[in-house]
Coordinates of C-alpha atoms and ligand atoms in Angstrom, one line a residue:
M924 CA -3.1 -24.0 -3.4
Q925 CA -3.2 -24.3 -7.1
I926 CA -3.9 -20.6 -7.6
P927 CA -2.1 -18.4 -5.0
Y928 CA -3.4 -14.9 -4.4
A929 CA -0.1 -13.2 -4.8
K930 CA 3.4 -14.1 -6.0
P931 CA 6.2 -11.8 -7.4
S932 CA 7.4 -12.0 -11.0
I933 CA 11.1 -12.9 -10.7
T934 CA 13.3 -13.5 -13.7
D935 CA 17.0 -14.2 -14.4
L936 CA 17.6 -10.5 -14.3
E937 CA 16.6 -10.1 -10.6
C938 CA 18.7 -13.2 -9.8
S939 CA 21.8 -11.9 -11.7
Y940 CA 21.5 -8.5 -9.9
A941 CA 21.2 -10.2 -6.5
A942 CA 24.1 -12.5 -7.2
E943 CA 26.2 -9.5 -8.3
A944 CA 25.4 -7.7 -5.1
C945 CA 26.2 -10.7 -3.1
R946 CA 29.6 -11.2 -4.9
S947 CA 30.8 -7.6 -4.9
G948 CA 28.4 -5.3 -3.0
W949 CA 30.5 -5.0 0.1
G950 CA 33.1 -2.6 1.7
S951 CA 33.1 0.6 -0.4
E952 CA 30.4 -0.9 -2.7
C953 CA 27.9 -1.7 0.1
Y954 CA 25.6 1.1 -0.8
T955 CA 25.8 1.0 -4.6
Y956 CA 22.5 -0.7 -5.4
I957 CA 20.8 1.2 -2.5
S958 CA 21.7 4.5 -4.1
L959 CA 20.8 3.4 -7.6
F960 CA 17.4 2.1 -6.4
E961 CA 16.6 5.3 -4.5
K962 CA 17.6 7.5 -7.4
G963 CA 15.7 5.4 -10.0
F964 CA 12.7 5.3 -7.8
A965 CA 12.6 9.0 -7.1
E966 CA 12.8 9.6 -10.9
H967 CA 9.9 7.2 -11.5
I968 CA 7.7 8.9 -9.0
G969 CA 8.9 12.4 -10.1
I970 CA 10.0 13.5 -6.6
R971 CA 13.3 14.9 -5.3
Y972 CA 14.2 12.5 -2.5
A973 CA 13.8 8.8 -1.8
H974 CA 15.1 6.8 1.1
A975 CA 15.0 3.0 1.0
T976 CA 13.8 1.2 4.2
S977 CA 13.2 -2.3 5.5
S978 CA 9.5 -2.1 4.9
C979 CA 6.7 0.4 4.3
T980 CA 5.8 0.0 8.0
G981 CA 9.4 1.2 8.8
A982 CA 9.0 4.1 6.4
L983 CA 5.7 5.2 7.9
T984 CA 7.2 5.0 11.4
L985 CA 10.1 7.2 10.4
C986 CA 7.9 9.8 8.8
L987 CA 5.5 10.0 11.7
A988 CA 8.4 10.3 14.1
A989 CA 10.1 12.9 11.9
L990 CA 6.9 14.9 11.9
G991 CA 7.2 14.9 15.7
I992 CA 4.0 12.9 16.3
G993 CA 3.7 11.5 19.8
P994 CA 1.7 11.2 22.9
G995 CA -1.5 13.3 22.9
D996 CA -1.5 13.6 19.1
E997 CA -4.2 12.3 16.8
V998 CA -3.7 11.0 13.2
I999 CA -6.7 10.5 11.0
L1000 CA -6.8 7.6 8.6
A1001 CA -9.4 5.5 6.8
D1002 CA -11.2 2.8 8.9
I1003 CA -10.6 0.4 6.0
N1004 CA -6.9 -0.1 5.9
W1005 CA -4.1 -2.5 6.3
V1006 CA -3.1 -2.8 10.0
A1007 CA 0.4 -1.6 9.2
T1008 CA -0.9 1.9 8.5
A1009 CA -2.2 2.3 12.1
S1010 CA 0.2 0.4 14.3
P1011 CA 3.1 2.9 14.0
I1012 CA 0.7 5.6 15.3
L1013 CA 0.0 3.6 18.4
H1014 CA 3.7 2.7 18.9
L1015 CA 4.6 6.4 18.9
G1016 CA 2.0 7.0 21.7
A1017 CA -0.5 8.8 19.4
R1018 CA -4.1 8.0 18.7
P1019 CA -5.4 6.7 15.4
V1020 CA -8.8 8.3 14.5
F1021 CA -10.8 6.3 11.9
A1022 CA -12.7 8.1 9.1
D1023 CA -15.2 6.5 6.9
V1024 CA -14.5 5.6 3.2
L1025 CA -16.1 6.5 -0.1
P1026 CA -18.3 3.8 -1.6
D1027 CA -16.6 3.9 -5.0
T1028 CA -12.8 4.3 -4.4
W1029 CA -13.0 2.7 -1.0
C1030 CA -10.5 5.4 0.1
I1031 CA -10.9 7.9 2.9
D1032 CA -13.9 10.2 2.7
P1033 CA -13.0 13.9 3.0
A1034 CA -16.3 14.8 4.5
S1035 CA -15.8 12.3 7.2
I1036 CA -12.4 13.8 8.0
E1037 CA -13.9 17.2 8.5
R1038 CA -16.0 15.9 11.3
L1039 CA -13.0 14.3 13.1
I1040 CA -10.5 17.1 13.1
T1041 CA -9.7 18.5 16.6
D1042 CA -6.9 20.8 17.9
R1043 CA -4.9 17.6 18.5
T1044 CA -5.0 16.4 14.8
R1045 CA -1.4 16.3 13.6
A1046 CA -1.6 14.4 10.3
I1047 CA -3.9 12.8 7.8
I1048 CA -2.8 9.5 6.1
A1049 CA -4.2 9.0 2.7
T1050 CA -4.1 5.3 1.7
H1051 CA -4.6 4.7 -2.0
L1052 CA -6.5 1.4 -1.4
Y1053 CA -6.0 -1.6 -3.8
G1054 CA -4.5 0.9 -6.3
S1055 CA -7.5 3.3 -6.4
P1056 CA -6.7 7.0 -6.1
C1057 CA -7.7 9.0 -3.0
D1058 CA -9.5 12.3 -3.6
I1059 CA -6.1 13.9 -3.0
E1060 CA -7.1 17.4 -4.0
A1061 CA -9.8 17.5 -1.3
L1062 CA -7.4 16.0 1.3
L1063 CA -4.7 18.5 0.6
A1064 CA -7.2 21.3 0.8
I1065 CA -8.5 20.2 4.2
G1066 CA -4.9 19.8 5.4
S1067 CA -3.5 23.1 4.1
G1068 CA -6.2 25.2 5.5
R1069 CA -5.3 24.0 9.0
G1070 CA -1.6 23.3 8.7
I1071 CA -2.2 19.5 8.9
P1072 CA 0.2 17.5 6.7
V1073 CA -1.1 14.7 4.4
I1074 CA 1.0 11.6 4.3
E1075 CA 0.3 9.2 1.4
D1076 CA 0.4 5.5 2.0
A1077 CA 1.0 4.4 -1.6
A1078 CA 2.0 0.9 -0.6
E1079 CA -0.6 -0.5 -3.0
A1080 CA -0.4 2.3 -5.5
I1081 CA 2.8 2.0 -7.5
G1082 CA 1.5 2.8 -11.1
T1083 CA -1.4 4.9 -9.8
S1084 CA -1.4 8.5 -11.0
I1085 CA -3.8 11.5 -10.7
D1086 CA -3.7 14.1 -13.5
G1087 CA -0.4 12.6 -14.7
R1088 CA 1.3 12.8 -11.3
A1089 CA 2.3 9.7 -9.4
A1090 CA 0.5 8.7 -6.3
G1091 CA 2.8 9.3 -3.4
S1092 CA 4.1 12.6 -4.7
F1093 CA 1.3 14.9 -3.6
G1094 CA 1.5 15.0 0.2
I1095 CA 4.3 16.1 2.5
C1096 CA 5.7 12.7 1.9
G1097 CA 4.7 9.2 0.5
V1098 CA 5.5 5.7 1.6
F1099 CA 5.7 2.5 -0.6
S1100 CA 6.0 -1.2 0.1
F1101 CA 8.0 -3.8 -1.7
H1102 CA 6.7 -6.8 0.2
G1103 CA 6.6 -10.0 -1.8
T1104 CA 2.8 -9.5 -2.4
K1105 CA 3.2 -6.0 -4.0
T1106 CA 3.6 -5.1 -7.7
L1107 CA 7.3 -4.4 -7.3
T1108 CA 9.1 -6.5 -4.7
T1109 CA 12.5 -6.7 -2.9
G1110 CA 11.2 -9.5 -0.7
E1111 CA 10.7 -7.2 2.2
G1112 CA 11.3 -3.5 1.7
G1113 CA 9.9 0.0 1.5
M1114 CA 10.6 3.6 0.4
F1115 CA 10.0 7.0 1.9
V1116 CA 9.7 9.8 -0.7
T1117 CA 9.5 13.6 -0.3
D1118 CA 10.2 16.9 -1.8
D1119 CA 10.9 18.4 1.6
A1120 CA 14.6 18.6 2.2
A1121 CA 14.3 19.1 6.0
L1122 CA 12.0 16.2 6.4
M1123 CA 14.3 14.0 4.4
E1124 CA 17.2 15.0 6.6
K1125 CA 15.3 14.1 9.8
V1126 CA 14.2 10.7 8.4
E1127 CA 17.8 9.9 7.4
M1128 CA 19.0 10.9 10.8
L1129 CA 16.3 8.9 12.6
N1130 CA 17.1 5.8 10.4
K1131 CA 20.8 6.1 11.4
H1132 CA 20.1 5.5 15.1
G1133 CA 19.8 9.3 15.5
Q1134 CA 23.2 10.1 14.3
N1135 CA 23.7 13.3 12.3
P1136 CA 24.7 12.2 8.8
S1137 CA 26.8 15.3 8.4
G1138 CA 28.1 15.2 12.0
T1139 CA 31.8 14.9 12.7
K1140 CA 31.7 12.8 15.9
Q1141 CA 31.8 9.0 15.2
F1142 CA 29.2 6.8 16.8
W1143 CA 27.5 9.8 18.3
A1144 CA 23.6 9.9 18.6
E1145 CA 21.8 13.2 18.8
V1146 CA 18.4 11.7 19.4
A1147 CA 17.1 8.2 20.1
G1148 CA 16.6 6.8 16.5
Y1149 CA 15.6 3.7 14.7
K1150 CA 17.0 1.3 12.2
F1151 CA 14.8 0.4 9.3
K1152 CA 17.3 -0.2 6.6
M1153 CA 17.2 -1.9 3.2
S1154 CA 20.2 -4.2 2.4
N1155 CA 22.2 -3.7 -0.8
I1156 CA 21.1 -7.2 -2.0
Q1157 CA 17.4 -6.3 -1.6
A1158 CA 18.1 -3.0 -3.4
A1159 CA 19.8 -5.0 -6.3
I1160 CA 16.5 -7.0 -6.7
G1161 CA 14.7 -3.6 -6.6
C1162 CA 16.8 -2.2 -9.4
A1163 CA 16.0 -5.2 -11.6
Q1164 CA 12.3 -4.9 -10.8
L1165 CA 12.3 -1.2 -11.4
S1166 CA 13.8 -1.7 -14.9
R1167 CA 10.9 -4.1 -15.5
L1168 CA 8.2 -1.9 -14.0
P1169 CA 6.4 -1.0 -17.3
E1170 CA 6.0 -4.7 -18.0
L1171 CA 4.9 -5.4 -14.4
L1172 CA 2.3 -2.6 -14.4
A1173 CA 1.0 -3.6 -17.9
R1174 CA 0.4 -7.1 -16.7
K1175 CA -1.6 -5.9 -13.7
R1176 CA -3.9 -3.9 -16.1
E1177 CA -4.3 -6.9 -18.3
I1178 CA -5.3 -9.1 -15.3
F1179 CA -7.8 -6.6 -14.1
H1180 CA -9.4 -6.2 -17.5
A1181 CA -9.5 -10.0 -18.0
Y1182 CA -11.5 -10.3 -14.7
A1183 CA -13.6 -7.3 -15.5
E1184 CA -14.6 -8.7 -18.9
R1185 CA -15.4 -12.2 -17.5
L1186 CA -17.4 -10.8 -14.6
D1187 CA -19.3 -8.3 -16.6
G1188 CA -23.1 -8.4 -16.1
L1189 CA -22.9 -9.6 -12.5
P1190 CA -24.0 -7.4 -9.6
L1191 CA -20.5 -6.4 -8.8
A1192 CA -18.4 -3.2 -8.5
M1193 CA -14.7 -3.4 -9.1
N1194 CA -11.6 -1.2 -8.6
C1195 CA -12.5 2.1 -10.1
E1196 CA -10.5 4.6 -12.2
P1197 CA -12.0 8.0 -11.9
P1198 CA -11.6 10.4 -14.9
G1199 CA -8.1 11.9 -15.0
T1200 CA -6.5 9.0 -13.1
V1201 CA -4.7 5.8 -13.8
N1202 CA -5.3 2.9 -11.3
G1203 CA -2.2 0.7 -10.8
Y1204 CA -4.6 -2.3 -10.2
W1205 CA -2.3 -3.9 -7.6
M1206 CA -5.1 -6.4 -6.8
T1207 CA -8.4 -7.0 -8.4
T1208 CA -11.2 -6.6 -5.9
A1209 CA -15.0 -7.1 -6.3
V1210 CA -17.8 -5.7 -4.1
V1211 CA -21.3 -7.3 -4.4
K1212 CA -23.9 -4.6 -4.9
E1213 CA -26.0 -3.7 -2.0
G1214 CA -29.4 -5.3 -1.8
R1215 CA -28.2 -8.6 -3.1
P1216 CA -27.9 -11.3 -0.4
F1217 CA -24.3 -12.4 -0.2
D1218 CA -22.4 -14.7 2.2
R1219 CA -18.7 -13.9 1.8
D1220 CA -17.5 -16.7 3.9
R1221 CA -19.4 -19.3 1.8
L1222 CA -17.8 -17.9 -1.4
L1223 CA -14.3 -18.1 0.2
A1224 CA -15.0 -21.7 1.2
E1225 CA -15.9 -22.5 -2.4
F1226 CA -12.7 -20.8 -3.6
L1227 CA -10.7 -22.9 -1.1
A1228 CA -12.4 -26.1 -2.3
K1229 CA -11.2 -25.3 -5.8
G1230 CA -7.6 -24.6 -4.7
I1231 CA -8.0 -20.8 -5.1
D1232 CA -6.5 -18.6 -2.5
A1233 CA -8.9 -15.6 -2.7
R1234 CA -8.9 -13.2 0.3
V1235 CA -11.2 -11.1 2.4
F1236 CA -11.2 -7.3 2.0
F1237 CA -9.5 -5.4 4.8
W1238 CA -11.5 -5.3 8.0
P1239 CA -12.4 -2.0 9.6
L1240 CA -9.6 -1.4 12.0
S1241 CA -12.0 0.0 14.5
L1242 CA -13.2 -3.6 15.1
M1243 CA -9.8 -5.0 16.0
P1244 CA -8.6 -5.4 19.6
P1245 CA -5.6 -3.0 19.5
F1246 CA -7.7 -0.2 18.0
K1247 CA -11.1 -1.0 19.2
T1248 CA -13.2 2.1 19.4
R1249 CA -16.8 3.1 18.8
V1250 CA -17.1 4.8 15.4
V1251 CA -19.9 5.7 13.0
N1252 CA -18.5 4.6 9.7
P1253 CA -21.5 3.1 7.9
V1254 CA -19.8 2.7 4.5
A1255 CA -16.7 1.0 5.9
H1256 CA -18.7 -1.3 8.1
A1257 CA -21.0 -2.5 5.3
L1258 CA -18.4 -2.6 2.6
H1259 CA -16.0 -5.2 4.0
L1260 CA -18.7 -7.9 4.3
R1261 CA -19.6 -7.6 0.6
A1262 CA -16.1 -7.6 -0.8
F1263 CA -13.3 -10.0 -1.7
N1264 CA -9.9 -10.0 -3.4
L1265 CA -9.1 -12.1 -6.4
P1266 CA -5.7 -13.7 -7.2
S1267 CA -3.8 -11.1 -9.2
Y1268 CA -0.2 -12.3 -9.5
H1269 CA 1.7 -11.5 -12.7
D1270 CA 2.0 -15.1 -13.8
I1271 CA -1.6 -16.1 -13.4
T1272 CA -2.8 -17.8 -16.6
H1273 CA -6.0 -17.0 -18.6
Q1274 CA -7.2 -20.4 -17.7
G1275 CA -6.5 -19.6 -14.0
I1276 CA -8.5 -16.4 -14.3
E1277 CA -11.3 -18.3 -16.0
T1278 CA -11.4 -20.9 -13.2
V1279 CA -11.7 -18.1 -10.6
C1280 CA -14.4 -16.3 -12.6
R1281 CA -16.4 -19.5 -13.0
V1282 CA -16.6 -19.9 -9.1
V1283 CA -17.8 -16.3 -8.8
R1284 CA -20.4 -16.6 -11.7
D1285 CA -21.7 -19.9 -10.3
F1286 CA -21.9 -18.5 -6.8
L1287 CA -23.7 -15.3 -7.8
S1288 CA -26.1 -16.9 -10.2
R1289 CA -27.6 -19.3 -7.6
Ligands
LIG2470 C1 1.5 -3.7 2.4 C2 1.0 -2.5 3.0 C3 1.7 -1.8 4.1 C4 2.9 -2.4 4.7 O1 3.9 -2.7 3.9 P1 5.2 -3.5 4.5 O2 6.2 -3.3 3.5 O3 4.7 -4.9 4.6 O4 5.5 -2.9 5.9 C5 1.2 -0.6 4.5 N1 0.1 0.0 4.0 C6 -0.6 -0.7 3.1 C7 -1.9 0.0 2.5 C8 -0.2 -1.9 2.5 O5 -0.9 -2.6 1.6

């Protein structure tokens, strides 16, 4: 592929931090970068506690388990989602319940949630999709009236804010991903964040094989736990990336606006930034307006022929074998067939963006 769809921005700084952690981050220093990364990340988000994990999937599993979610429980999430948001619900023995999405932000539709709440609903997961902000006020209002916590999946939303507050800091907790495709990377990695001291304590205990962090008995588990840890070397890369975050986010905005300018005038909607919000623009996405005939797979084949690795929008999870269920989510089920993701990695050149846009323009003007 001449133009990949995602690739991290790695400089000498990340390499030197990783080398330093590899040389001396052992023994009594084996948590140094992890603690620095957690502290720096919590500060960036504007939240009290942050706990580094092996992935966002791990962070989500820990938080659902810490909230006591298990067999017989239901968790509501958007039908359009990455599969990682739903799998942990199944693994804990609970049932994912798929809500429809809004046509402009592509995030969970609060009105759809209202119809799906039962006396078994234990949590709502609010995914800020492709950097677009959820209607978090509405979601919190639905949850707080009924004692249902809102978990924010902010894996794609570093840099996204609502009324000046970072995505991931509104719900009972938030989870982030540092996978190699995300805006800030540690290769693989994730973060759990919360202001709730008791929930933080539970998550830390579960991620230590169920050992009580303040317990006195060595190698003693109080409950069956998990282990989704981040290594000190990954955290060192994370510290370097965090210090470059303003630059990484500025570049994502530049890329989005470069696409938006060049695709202006075509029958497309792109990632939206409602008043009072900032979109982190993790990945530039385009949705062809309804009413215009569009064959997504043919466009993707044309990208491929030009060496461009563009991607499909997320599928509705309700269509996939592990989650297959009959739902009435008309927006989600129409949207994904009209949408595609454009290469948005930091180092893409103006010429690369122009090449991608030419394929889109040619395709849509036929
Ligand atoms: C990437 C992603 C995840 C999973 O992150 P990992 O770190 O790969 O586990 C979860 N949810 C969403 C919305 C994502 O984009």
